[in-house]
């Protein structure tokens, strides 16, 4: 070999044998590159060299799509580019899609950018990228292996970035490599000595503000480096294929903690614990069986462990991973998607996998206060999750404003520093147990109960079936109510529902307004009766009522009952049907008091022989105009609601003949008020007064029927008292 040092360059004029060259590209192989570069560095008269390490990203995907023959063709294309760009310099293929260059060029970055642009357009169907690391070794560094390691470190520092093509080696990069080595070397000792601990972060149910579970998180207290962030050591262990050992270690510690609590605190209300598994774990071992082995060893119920799978980029074994997640779910575990939104494949994961819970990445909330788009995105994610049948949890909640927003849009659970940071077991116990407890604990048995409630999509216009046309009034206002022991409380109120309560003066600010207590009692009685009917029939029920300024329709349905049958949850929606002028307020107040007295009010039109329902309570059947003459409707009502012995008299009372007689009765001899018994469920009965009010409007003849419940005990007492007087 002869070397021409003209212009300070390194020009090779030797003919190499086949053993010295890469058979695919014709470039030097790694050994020959190292030998020649070392010889140059030992020459004190030689000019300094710059070393570069190249890596083709997406090469594996290219091979899978087009095959190895086309892959080799791409490698030769890259080799020709390097050979032409660095003509007469040392150029080699190290292995796979990695190349090395030693050059005296003073502008290597420009050369790299040129190569990058040429490779980028090689295949428009698959974005090809080249990354390069640059190292300028000082005079005292002549070990080519060390030099190329540092060039590779620089190259790897920008892998998976989209805006950087090359990076120069910085000593800090090597410090990072040494730190990574320390993590790998110390990992086994850290587990044995307990340097890796389990911290627990509470999961809070938004509807109740009660703690409903914990997430188990790894924390590493290193005797040399202090507290090491999981954001640092977890990726290192994943790259070293050690993540299954870490995750199983955490799961075992969790099972040990549950066993300890169960043994030492018998009054403790057990909570579910979410444990993390890396997607890489599934490629390295049978994680379903491994988790089962740990669980069985400590006799822990599957329902106490939720499996969180880290959201990440899709890989080659998607079908396999889908099957493993299905195995976990079939075994009885809930499987959660962790950090939704942190990777570019989030939507594909939701589409292709079956998860139980979607955990929304905390980064969405970090800009909540400054970027209005964050709220729009989070709202869309929650709506999408509910439509797909997924439950939701938001991470990183730090302010009441964030919490209120998540509660408003129906996000079921939250985590974050607003409630508590991750903490050791003893502090976690004190957080929710005993005299120091800061939150109430959700009973474990109510998990499925609240899951059914959480499945309600409060963002959907179809959360409860809309009666009639949306054009008849305002948008739906929704509330979720829980009844327990006769007491009713709101678990959820939408913004529109809060406005509705304000409009009827039943919100907190209306406590001191006139007639507040009366309005409150009327509203509570109406809701209680609707709940009873919905619970008894299993159907959606509705009623109409008048407020100060509007006529409203209210619909309510049973959502679920708890396992002990002690509490029930109902979904209620209100729709404004019509609006009255503010001047009519006093009239509407009067009407409100009138209809509160009656079970139903009907208008009989003697001209058209039709009946119109003016008002009815929830227990009264809803009749439409499907009947012809109103006597047909009266007959149907009698058979359904009136005691058999009184049905004939009831039909006669509401016959057209009797109604016209009442209308023409100048002397007031006709019966306008009669007592009938209404048939109630379970063979019960209710005494009610039926009162007729005739009137004419223009040339039309009408009779209004008002039906009012009567306290039979009072009537009996009054009758007895009158009898004594006589």
mmCIF file of N, CA and C in Angstrom, residues 505-506 509-517 519:
data_model
loop_
_atom_site.group_PDB
_atom_site.id
_atom_site.type_symbol
_atom_site.label_atom_id
_atom_site.label_comp_id
_atom_site.label_asym_id
_atom_site.label_seq_id
_atom_site.Cartn_x
_atom_site.Cartn_y
_atom_site.Cartn_z
ATOM 1 N N UNK A 505 -84.433 28.182 40.663
ATOM 2 C CA UNK A 505 -84.093 28.663 42.006
ATOM 3 C C UNK A 505 -83.989 27.533 43.016
ATOM 4 N N UNK A 506 -83.258 26.498 42.626
ATOM 5 C CA UNK A 506 -82.980 25.389 43.532
ATOM 6 C C UNK A 506 -81.482 25.171 43.701
ATOM 7 N N UNK A 509 -77.323 29.178 45.651
ATOM 8 C CA UNK A 509 -77.472 30.625 45.804
ATOM 9 C C UNK A 509 -78.926 31.052 46.001
ATOM 10 N N UNK A 510 -79.867 30.090 45.877
ATOM 11 C CA UNK A 510 -81.289 30.441 45.958
ATOM 12 C C UNK A 510 -81.918 30.055 47.291
ATOM 13 N N UNK A 511 -81.088 29.653 48.246
ATOM 14 C CA UNK A 511 -81.607 29.157 49.530
ATOM 15 C C UNK A 511 -82.492 30.182 50.216
ATOM 16 N N UNK A 512 -82.172 31.452 50.091
ATOM 17 C CA UNK A 512 -82.890 32.488 50.827
ATOM 18 C C UNK A 512 -83.985 33.163 49.997
ATOM 19 N N UNK A 513 -84.289 32.620 48.825
ATOM 20 C CA UNK A 513 -85.351 33.201 48.006
ATOM 21 C C UNK A 513 -86.716 32.752 48.530
ATOM 22 N N UNK A 514 -87.780 33.510 48.226
ATOM 23 C CA UNK A 514 -89.126 33.133 48.702
ATOM 24 C C UNK A 514 -89.538 31.752 48.192
ATOM 25 N N UNK A 515 -90.194 30.998 49.067
ATOM 26 C CA UNK A 515 -90.755 29.689 48.741
ATOM 27 C C UNK A 515 -89.702 28.645 48.386
ATOM 28 N N UNK A 516 -88.452 28.879 48.766
ATOM 29 C CA UNK A 516 -87.390 27.914 48.424
ATOM 30 C C UNK A 516 -87.674 26.534 49.011
ATOM 31 N N UNK A 517 -88.028 26.475 50.292
ATOM 32 C CA UNK A 517 -88.256 25.183 50.924
ATOM 33 C C UNK A 517 -89.408 24.439 50.271
ATOM 34 N N UNK A 519 -90.449 24.766 47.112
ATOM 35 C CA UNK A 519 -89.987 24.288 45.806
ATOM 36 C C UNK A 519 -89.077 23.078 45.964
#
